[in-house]
Amino acid sequence: MRNTYNIMRPLIAAAATTAMFAAAPATAQDAPAAEPIVKLSASYSAEVIGVVDGGAARGARALDNLDITADVDLARAIGWRGASFHADVLNNFGGNPNDLAGTLQGIDNIEVTSQRLKLYEAWVEQALGGGVTLRAGLYDLNSEFYVSDPAGLLVNPIFGIGSELSSTGPNGPSIFPSTALAARLRVERGRGYAQAAVINATAGTLGDDGGIDTSARNGVLVIAEAGITAPLRLGIGGWRYTKRQPGVIPPGVTPVEERFDAQDAYVLASFDLAGAEGDVAHTAVFARAGVSDGRTTPFSGGWQAGVLIDRLFAARPASMLSLGAGSGVLSRPYRDGAPAGSPPLTGAETLFELTYSDELLAGLSIQPDVQYILHPGADRSVKDAIVLALRFSYAWPAD
């Protein structure tokens, strides 16, 4: 980890230097500042997470995540009307805490198997009029699809996207930490929206082994979602790969030669239970569920639900508390594929999470977290795991 932070120092110093120049006082305080043509932002998270009881082994790991983003108004930059550009550079270091927990679904949403610097997203969006936009480039499908905003504080990966989708594809779909080339069309009408995307089935970007895949040799992932927004937020979606995908069996996600159709459907719901955004103890709840083919993923379905309380304390505007629960339901073909003599698998891997976040200084937050996982790996012989974590995060510019 010492080498990790030696590498990070120049990046953090560069961000700090940029911040000093960006903080120059306005000359016309009575007039609102014009939106910049180029918006830069960065966030950095450092975390220690470990298994204190149960799981595969006890121990702790340190890991981090650096995001640097740029958004460009192309109309003002080069005269391209209605267009904007977005780029996101991602860097991750650290260990693999899920090796200690031994779960199928993971325990940390910034854990990666390969620690490296990469281009995470790079896309252009064109406004077509009438609430219609077209986006194309390297694209994280979970930035707009299968998203529940009140789940955003929770650390476990299942609250980002359902496990029955995240565990599909030749090397995972176009989500963290590797994206793929895609085209997305979105239509907004009043409270309603509809969106669809076509995404290369093989994820890979600059910084990954092999770089960006342009062959689409494994087909594409087609996904669509429609719904309504506040006050009651509802959505329904579905996805399908155009080419058959390899089946999987235990241990973990082991591919087999036989291929199957890969498809899924999901539903989302969230609403404000108490108060509104900005109010003390504003409370939002969410629930969602998905079902899949159960051949190309260990899961025939899954569900997640939880609650987020914003501004938990009136004197602490950034204080937030969140409680979540979720489960990945194992498919019968996956369970039947377990090697002879191995312990029988349970029907699901279920977890509970409680987390709290608060701001120590402008832009700097602290977040303790605890997870309880029933039979990690869906293995009846493995004791339930207790996972503790402490995350520090810094965002620039600070809100």
Coordinates of C-alpha atoms in Angstrom, one line a residue:
M1 CA 0.0 0.0 0.0
R2 CA 3.0 2.4 0.5
N3 CA 3.7 2.3 -3.2
T4 CA 0.0 2.9 -3.9
Y5 CA 0.0 6.1 -2.0
N6 CA 3.3 7.2 -3.5
I7 CA 1.6 6.9 -6.8
M8 CA -1.5 8.8 -5.6
R9 CA 0.3 11.8 -4.2
P10 CA 1.0 13.5 -7.5
L11 CA -2.6 13.0 -8.6
I12 CA -3.9 14.5 -5.4
A13 CA -1.4 17.4 -5.5
A14 CA -2.5 18.1 -9.1
A15 CA -6.1 18.2 -8.1
A16 CA -5.3 20.5 -5.1
T17 CA -3.4 22.9 -7.4
T18 CA -6.3 23.0 -9.8
A19 CA -8.7 23.7 -6.9
M20 CA -6.6 26.7 -5.8
F21 CA -6.7 28.3 -9.2
A22 CA -10.4 27.5 -9.7
A23 CA -11.2 29.2 -6.3
A24 CA -10.4 32.7 -7.5
P25 CA -13.0 35.2 -6.2
A26 CA -15.6 36.4 -8.6
T27 CA -15.4 40.0 -9.9
A28 CA -19.1 40.5 -10.3
Q29 CA -20.7 39.0 -7.2
D30 CA -24.1 40.3 -7.9
A31 CA -24.3 38.3 -11.2
P32 CA -24.4 34.5 -11.4
A33 CA -21.3 32.9 -12.8
A34 CA -21.6 31.5 -16.3
E35 CA -21.5 27.7 -16.6
P36 CA -18.0 26.7 -17.6
I37 CA -17.4 25.2 -21.0
V38 CA -15.4 22.4 -19.4
K39 CA -16.4 21.1 -16.0
L40 CA -13.8 19.0 -14.1
S41 CA -14.5 17.0 -11.0
A42 CA -12.8 14.3 -9.0
S43 CA -13.5 11.9 -6.1
Y44 CA -11.3 9.7 -4.1
S45 CA -12.2 6.9 -1.7
A46 CA -9.9 5.0 0.6
E47 CA -11.2 2.1 2.7
V48 CA -10.3 -0.7 5.1
I49 CA -12.7 -3.7 5.0
G50 CA -12.5 -7.0 6.7
V51 CA -14.2 -10.2 7.9
V52 CA -14.3 -10.4 11.7
D53 CA -16.3 -13.6 11.9
G54 CA -17.4 -16.4 9.6
G55 CA -16.8 -16.5 5.9
A56 CA -13.8 -18.1 4.3
A57 CA -11.2 -16.5 6.5
R58 CA -10.7 -13.6 8.9
G59 CA -8.7 -10.6 7.9
A60 CA -8.8 -7.2 6.4
R61 CA -7.8 -5.5 3.1
A62 CA -7.2 -1.9 2.1
L63 CA -8.4 -0.6 -1.2
D64 CA -9.1 2.7 -3.0
N65 CA -10.9 4.3 -5.9
L66 CA -10.0 7.5 -7.8
D67 CA -12.5 9.0 -10.4
I68 CA -11.6 12.1 -12.5
T69 CA -14.4 13.3 -14.8
A70 CA -14.7 16.0 -17.5
D71 CA -17.9 17.3 -19.1
V72 CA -17.7 19.5 -22.1
D73 CA -20.4 21.7 -23.6
L74 CA -19.7 21.1 -27.3
A75 CA -22.1 23.8 -28.5
R76 CA -19.9 26.5 -26.8
A77 CA -16.6 24.7 -27.3
I78 CA -16.8 24.0 -31.1
G79 CA -20.3 25.1 -32.2
W80 CA -21.9 21.6 -32.2
R81 CA -25.4 22.4 -31.2
G82 CA -27.2 20.3 -28.6
A83 CA -24.1 18.1 -28.0
S84 CA -22.0 17.3 -24.9
F85 CA -19.0 15.1 -24.2
H86 CA -18.3 13.1 -21.0
A87 CA -15.1 11.4 -20.0
D88 CA -14.3 9.4 -16.8
V89 CA -10.8 8.1 -15.8
L90 CA -10.7 5.4 -13.2
N91 CA -7.9 4.1 -11.0
N92 CA -8.1 1.4 -8.4
F93 CA -5.5 -0.2 -6.1
G94 CA -5.7 -2.5 -3.1
G95 CA -6.7 -6.0 -2.1
N96 CA -9.6 -8.4 -2.7
P97 CA -11.7 -8.6 0.4
N98 CA -14.2 -10.9 -1.1
D99 CA -11.5 -13.6 -1.0
L100 CA -11.9 -13.5 2.8
A101 CA -15.7 -13.4 2.7
G102 CA -16.1 -16.1 -0.1
T103 CA -19.4 -14.7 -1.4
L104 CA -20.8 -15.1 -4.9
Q105 CA -22.0 -11.5 -5.1
G106 CA -19.1 -9.5 -3.6
I107 CA -18.9 -7.3 -0.5
D108 CA -17.5 -4.0 -1.8
N109 CA -18.5 -1.8 -4.7
I110 CA -15.0 -0.5 -5.4
E111 CA -13.2 -4.0 -5.3
V112 CA -11.6 -5.0 -8.6
T113 CA -9.7 -8.0 -9.7
S114 CA -7.1 -6.0 -11.7
Q115 CA -5.6 -2.9 -10.2
R116 CA -4.9 -0.4 -12.9
L117 CA -5.6 3.0 -14.5
K118 CA -8.2 3.0 -17.3
L119 CA -10.6 5.1 -19.3
Y120 CA -13.9 4.2 -17.8
E121 CA -16.3 6.2 -19.9
A122 CA -16.1 8.4 -23.0
W123 CA -19.3 9.3 -24.8
V124 CA -21.0 12.0 -26.8
E125 CA -24.7 12.9 -26.2
Q126 CA -26.8 14.6 -28.8
A127 CA -30.1 16.3 -28.0
L128 CA -32.6 15.5 -30.7
G129 CA -35.4 17.7 -29.5
G130 CA -38.6 16.9 -27.7
G131 CA -36.9 15.3 -24.8
V132 CA -35.0 12.8 -26.9
T133 CA -31.3 12.2 -26.5
L134 CA -28.8 9.9 -28.2
R135 CA -25.6 8.8 -26.4
A136 CA -22.8 6.8 -28.0
G137 CA -19.3 5.7 -26.8
L138 CA -17.9 3.9 -23.9
Y139 CA -20.9 3.7 -21.5
D140 CA -21.7 2.3 -18.1
L141 CA -25.2 0.8 -18.5
N142 CA -25.7 1.0 -14.7
S143 CA -25.5 4.8 -14.8
E144 CA -29.1 4.9 -16.2
F145 CA -30.4 1.3 -16.2
Y146 CA -31.4 -0.8 -13.2
V147 CA -30.7 2.1 -10.8
S148 CA -32.3 2.9 -7.5
D149 CA -31.1 6.3 -6.3
P150 CA -31.9 5.7 -2.6
A151 CA -29.6 2.7 -2.6
G152 CA -26.5 4.8 -3.6
L153 CA -25.0 5.0 -0.1
L154 CA -24.8 1.2 0.4
V155 CA -21.4 -0.5 -0.1
N156 CA -22.4 -4.0 -1.2
P157 CA -22.4 -4.4 -5.0
I158 CA -25.9 -5.9 -5.2
F159 CA -27.4 -2.5 -4.4
G160 CA -25.8 -1.1 -7.6
I161 CA -27.2 -3.6 -10.1
G162 CA -28.9 -7.0 -9.7
S163 CA -26.6 -10.0 -9.5
E164 CA -28.6 -11.8 -12.1
L165 CA -27.4 -9.2 -14.7
S166 CA -24.0 -8.3 -13.2
S167 CA -22.7 -11.9 -13.4
T168 CA -23.5 -12.3 -17.2
G169 CA -21.5 -11.8 -20.4
P170 CA -18.0 -13.1 -21.4
N171 CA -16.3 -10.9 -18.8
G172 CA -19.3 -9.1 -17.2
P173 CA -21.6 -6.6 -18.8
S174 CA -20.6 -2.9 -19.4
I175 CA -20.5 -1.8 -15.7
F176 CA -17.8 -1.1 -13.1
P177 CA -14.9 -1.6 -13.5
S178 CA -14.9 -2.1 -17.4
T179 CA -17.3 -0.6 -19.9
A180 CA -18.0 -1.3 -23.6
L181 CA -19.0 0.5 -26.7
A182 CA -22.7 1.3 -26.8
A183 CA -25.5 3.5 -28.2
R184 CA -28.3 4.6 -26.0
L185 CA -31.6 6.4 -26.9
R186 CA -33.7 8.1 -24.2
V187 CA -37.1 9.8 -24.4
E188 CA -38.5 11.9 -21.6
R189 CA -42.2 13.1 -21.6
G190 CA -43.4 14.8 -18.4
R191 CA -43.0 12.3 -15.6
G192 CA -42.5 9.4 -18.0
Y193 CA -39.3 8.1 -19.6
A194 CA -38.3 5.2 -21.9
Q195 CA -34.8 4.2 -22.9
A196 CA -33.0 1.5 -24.8
A197 CA -29.3 0.6 -25.4
V198 CA -27.3 -1.7 -27.6
I199 CA -24.0 -2.6 -25.9
N200 CA -21.1 -4.7 -27.0
A201 CA -21.3 -8.0 -25.0
T202 CA -17.5 -8.0 -24.4
A203 CA -16.5 -5.3 -21.9
G204 CA -13.1 -3.8 -22.4
T205 CA -11.6 -0.3 -22.4
L206 CA -8.3 1.5 -22.6
G207 CA -6.2 0.2 -19.8
D208 CA -7.7 -3.3 -19.9
D209 CA -5.9 -6.3 -21.4
G210 CA -6.9 -6.2 -25.1
G211 CA -8.2 -2.6 -24.9
I212 CA -11.5 -1.7 -26.5
D213 CA -13.3 -4.6 -28.2
T214 CA -14.7 -3.5 -31.6
S215 CA -15.4 -7.0 -33.0
A216 CA -18.7 -7.7 -31.2
R217 CA -17.8 -11.4 -31.7
N218 CA -19.8 -12.4 -28.7
G219 CA -22.9 -10.4 -29.9
V220 CA -24.4 -7.4 -28.1
L221 CA -26.5 -6.9 -25.1
V222 CA -29.8 -5.2 -25.8
I223 CA -31.5 -3.6 -22.8
A224 CA -34.6 -1.4 -22.4
E225 CA -36.4 0.3 -19.5
A226 CA -39.5 2.5 -19.1
G227 CA -41.2 4.1 -16.1
I228 CA -42.3 7.2 -14.3
T229 CA -40.4 9.6 -12.0
A230 CA -41.2 11.4 -8.7
P231 CA -43.0 11.4 -6.5
L232 CA -43.5 7.7 -7.0
R233 CA -40.7 6.3 -9.1
L234 CA -41.5 3.1 -11.0
G235 CA -39.6 1.2 -13.7
I236 CA -39.7 -2.0 -15.6
G237 CA -36.9 -3.3 -17.8
G238 CA -35.6 -6.3 -19.7
W239 CA -32.4 -7.4 -21.4
R240 CA -31.2 -10.1 -23.8
Y241 CA -27.9 -11.1 -25.4
T242 CA -28.1 -11.5 -29.2
K243 CA -25.8 -14.5 -29.1
R244 CA -25.9 -17.5 -26.8
Q245 CA -23.7 -17.3 -23.8
P246 CA -21.7 -20.0 -22.0
G247 CA -23.5 -21.7 -19.1
V248 CA -21.9 -21.5 -15.6
I249 CA -21.5 -24.0 -12.7
P250 CA -19.8 -24.0 -9.3
P251 CA -17.3 -23.3 -7.9
G252 CA -17.9 -19.5 -8.3
V253 CA -18.8 -18.7 -11.9
T254 CA -17.1 -21.4 -13.9
P255 CA -18.0 -21.4 -17.6
V256 CA -18.9 -24.5 -19.5
E257 CA -18.9 -25.2 -23.3
E258 CA -22.6 -25.5 -23.6
R259 CA -24.3 -22.2 -24.5
F260 CA -27.7 -20.9 -23.7
D261 CA -30.0 -17.9 -24.4
A262 CA -29.3 -15.2 -21.8
Q263 CA -32.2 -12.9 -20.8
D264 CA -33.8 -11.2 -17.9
A265 CA -36.6 -8.9 -16.7
Y266 CA -36.6 -6.6 -13.7
V267 CA -38.8 -4.0 -11.8
L268 CA -37.9 -1.0 -9.7
A269 CA -39.8 1.1 -7.2
S270 CA -38.8 4.0 -4.9
F271 CA -40.6 6.8 -3.1
D272 CA -40.3 9.4 -0.4
L273 CA -41.7 8.0 2.8
A274 CA -41.2 11.2 4.9
G275 CA -40.3 14.8 3.9
A276 CA -38.6 16.0 0.8
E277 CA -35.1 16.5 -0.4
G278 CA -33.3 18.9 1.9
D279 CA -35.7 18.3 4.9
V280 CA -34.4 17.0 8.2
A281 CA -34.8 13.2 8.3
H282 CA -36.0 13.0 4.7
T283 CA -36.7 9.3 4.2
A284 CA -36.8 7.4 0.9
V285 CA -37.4 3.7 0.4
F286 CA -36.6 1.4 -2.5
A287 CA -37.4 -2.1 -3.6
R288 CA -36.6 -4.0 -6.8
A289 CA -36.4 -7.5 -8.2
G290 CA -35.2 -9.4 -11.3
V291 CA -35.5 -12.8 -12.8
S292 CA -33.2 -14.4 -15.4
D293 CA -32.7 -17.6 -17.4
G294 CA -30.6 -19.1 -14.6
R295 CA -28.2 -20.9 -17.0
T296 CA -25.7 -18.3 -17.9
T297 CA -25.5 -16.9 -14.4
P298 CA -25.7 -18.6 -11.0
F299 CA -28.9 -16.7 -10.2
S300 CA -32.4 -17.3 -11.4
G301 CA -33.3 -14.0 -9.8
G302 CA -32.8 -11.7 -6.9
W303 CA -34.2 -8.8 -4.9
Q304 CA -33.0 -5.8 -3.0
A305 CA -34.8 -3.4 -0.6
G306 CA -33.9 -0.6 1.8
V307 CA -34.2 2.8 3.3
L308 CA -32.1 6.0 3.1
I309 CA -32.5 8.8 5.7
D310 CA -30.9 12.1 4.6
R311 CA -29.9 14.8 7.1
L312 CA -30.5 12.4 10.0
F313 CA -29.5 15.1 12.4
A314 CA -30.6 18.7 11.9
A315 CA -27.2 20.1 13.0
R316 CA -25.4 17.7 10.6
P317 CA -26.7 18.5 7.0
A318 CA -24.5 15.8 5.4
S319 CA -25.5 13.0 7.9
M320 CA -27.0 10.0 6.2
L321 CA -28.1 6.5 7.4
S322 CA -29.0 3.6 5.2
L323 CA -30.2 0.1 5.8
G324 CA -30.5 -2.5 3.0
A325 CA -31.2 -6.2 2.5
G326 CA -30.9 -8.3 -0.6
S327 CA -30.7 -11.8 -1.9
G328 CA -29.4 -13.7 -5.0
V329 CA -31.6 -16.7 -5.7
L330 CA -29.5 -19.6 -7.0
S331 CA -30.9 -21.4 -10.1
R332 CA -31.6 -25.2 -10.0
P333 CA -29.1 -25.9 -12.9
Y334 CA -26.4 -24.1 -11.0
R335 CA -27.0 -26.0 -7.8
D336 CA -27.2 -29.3 -9.7
G337 CA -23.8 -28.5 -11.4
A338 CA -21.9 -28.6 -8.1
P339 CA -19.0 -31.0 -8.2
A340 CA -19.6 -34.4 -6.7
G341 CA -18.8 -34.6 -3.0
S342 CA -19.0 -30.8 -2.5
P343 CA -21.3 -29.4 0.3
P344 CA -24.9 -28.9 -0.9
L345 CA -25.7 -25.3 -1.8
T346 CA -28.5 -23.3 -0.2
G347 CA -31.2 -21.7 -2.3
A348 CA -29.9 -18.2 -2.0
E349 CA -27.1 -15.9 -0.7
T350 CA -28.7 -13.3 1.5
L351 CA -27.2 -10.2 3.2
F352 CA -28.1 -7.3 5.4
E353 CA -26.2 -4.0 5.5
L354 CA -26.2 -0.9 7.8
T355 CA -24.1 2.2 7.0
Y356 CA -23.8 5.8 8.1
S357 CA -22.0 8.7 6.4
D358 CA -21.2 12.2 7.6
E359 CA -18.9 15.0 6.5
L360 CA -15.8 15.8 8.6
L361 CA -14.7 18.8 6.5
A362 CA -16.0 20.3 3.3
G363 CA -15.9 17.5 0.7
L364 CA -14.4 15.0 3.2
S365 CA -16.7 12.3 4.5
I366 CA -16.4 9.2 6.8
Q367 CA -18.5 6.1 6.4
P368 CA -18.5 3.1 8.8
D369 CA -20.3 0.1 7.4
V370 CA -21.4 -3.4 8.7
Q371 CA -22.7 -6.3 6.7
Y372 CA -24.1 -9.7 7.8
I373 CA -24.1 -12.4 5.1
L374 CA -26.0 -15.7 5.4
H375 CA -23.9 -18.7 4.3
P376 CA -21.4 -16.9 2.0
G377 CA -21.1 -18.6 -1.4
A378 CA -24.5 -20.2 -0.6
D379 CA -22.4 -22.9 1.1
R380 CA -24.2 -24.5 4.1
S381 CA -20.9 -25.5 5.6
V382 CA -19.7 -21.9 5.8
K383 CA -20.5 -19.8 8.9
D384 CA -22.4 -16.6 8.4
A385 CA -20.0 -13.7 7.8
I386 CA -19.8 -10.4 9.6
V387 CA -18.0 -7.7 7.6
L388 CA -16.9 -4.4 8.9
A389 CA -15.6 -1.4 6.8
L390 CA -14.5 2.1 7.2
R391 CA -14.4 4.4 4.1
F392 CA -13.1 7.9 3.8
S393 CA -14.2 9.8 0.7
Y394 CA -13.2 13.2 -0.7
A395 CA -15.0 15.0 -3.5
W396 CA -13.8 18.0 -5.5
P397 CA -15.3 20.5 -5.9
A398 CA -17.1 20.2 -2.6
D399 CA -20.9 20.7 -2.6

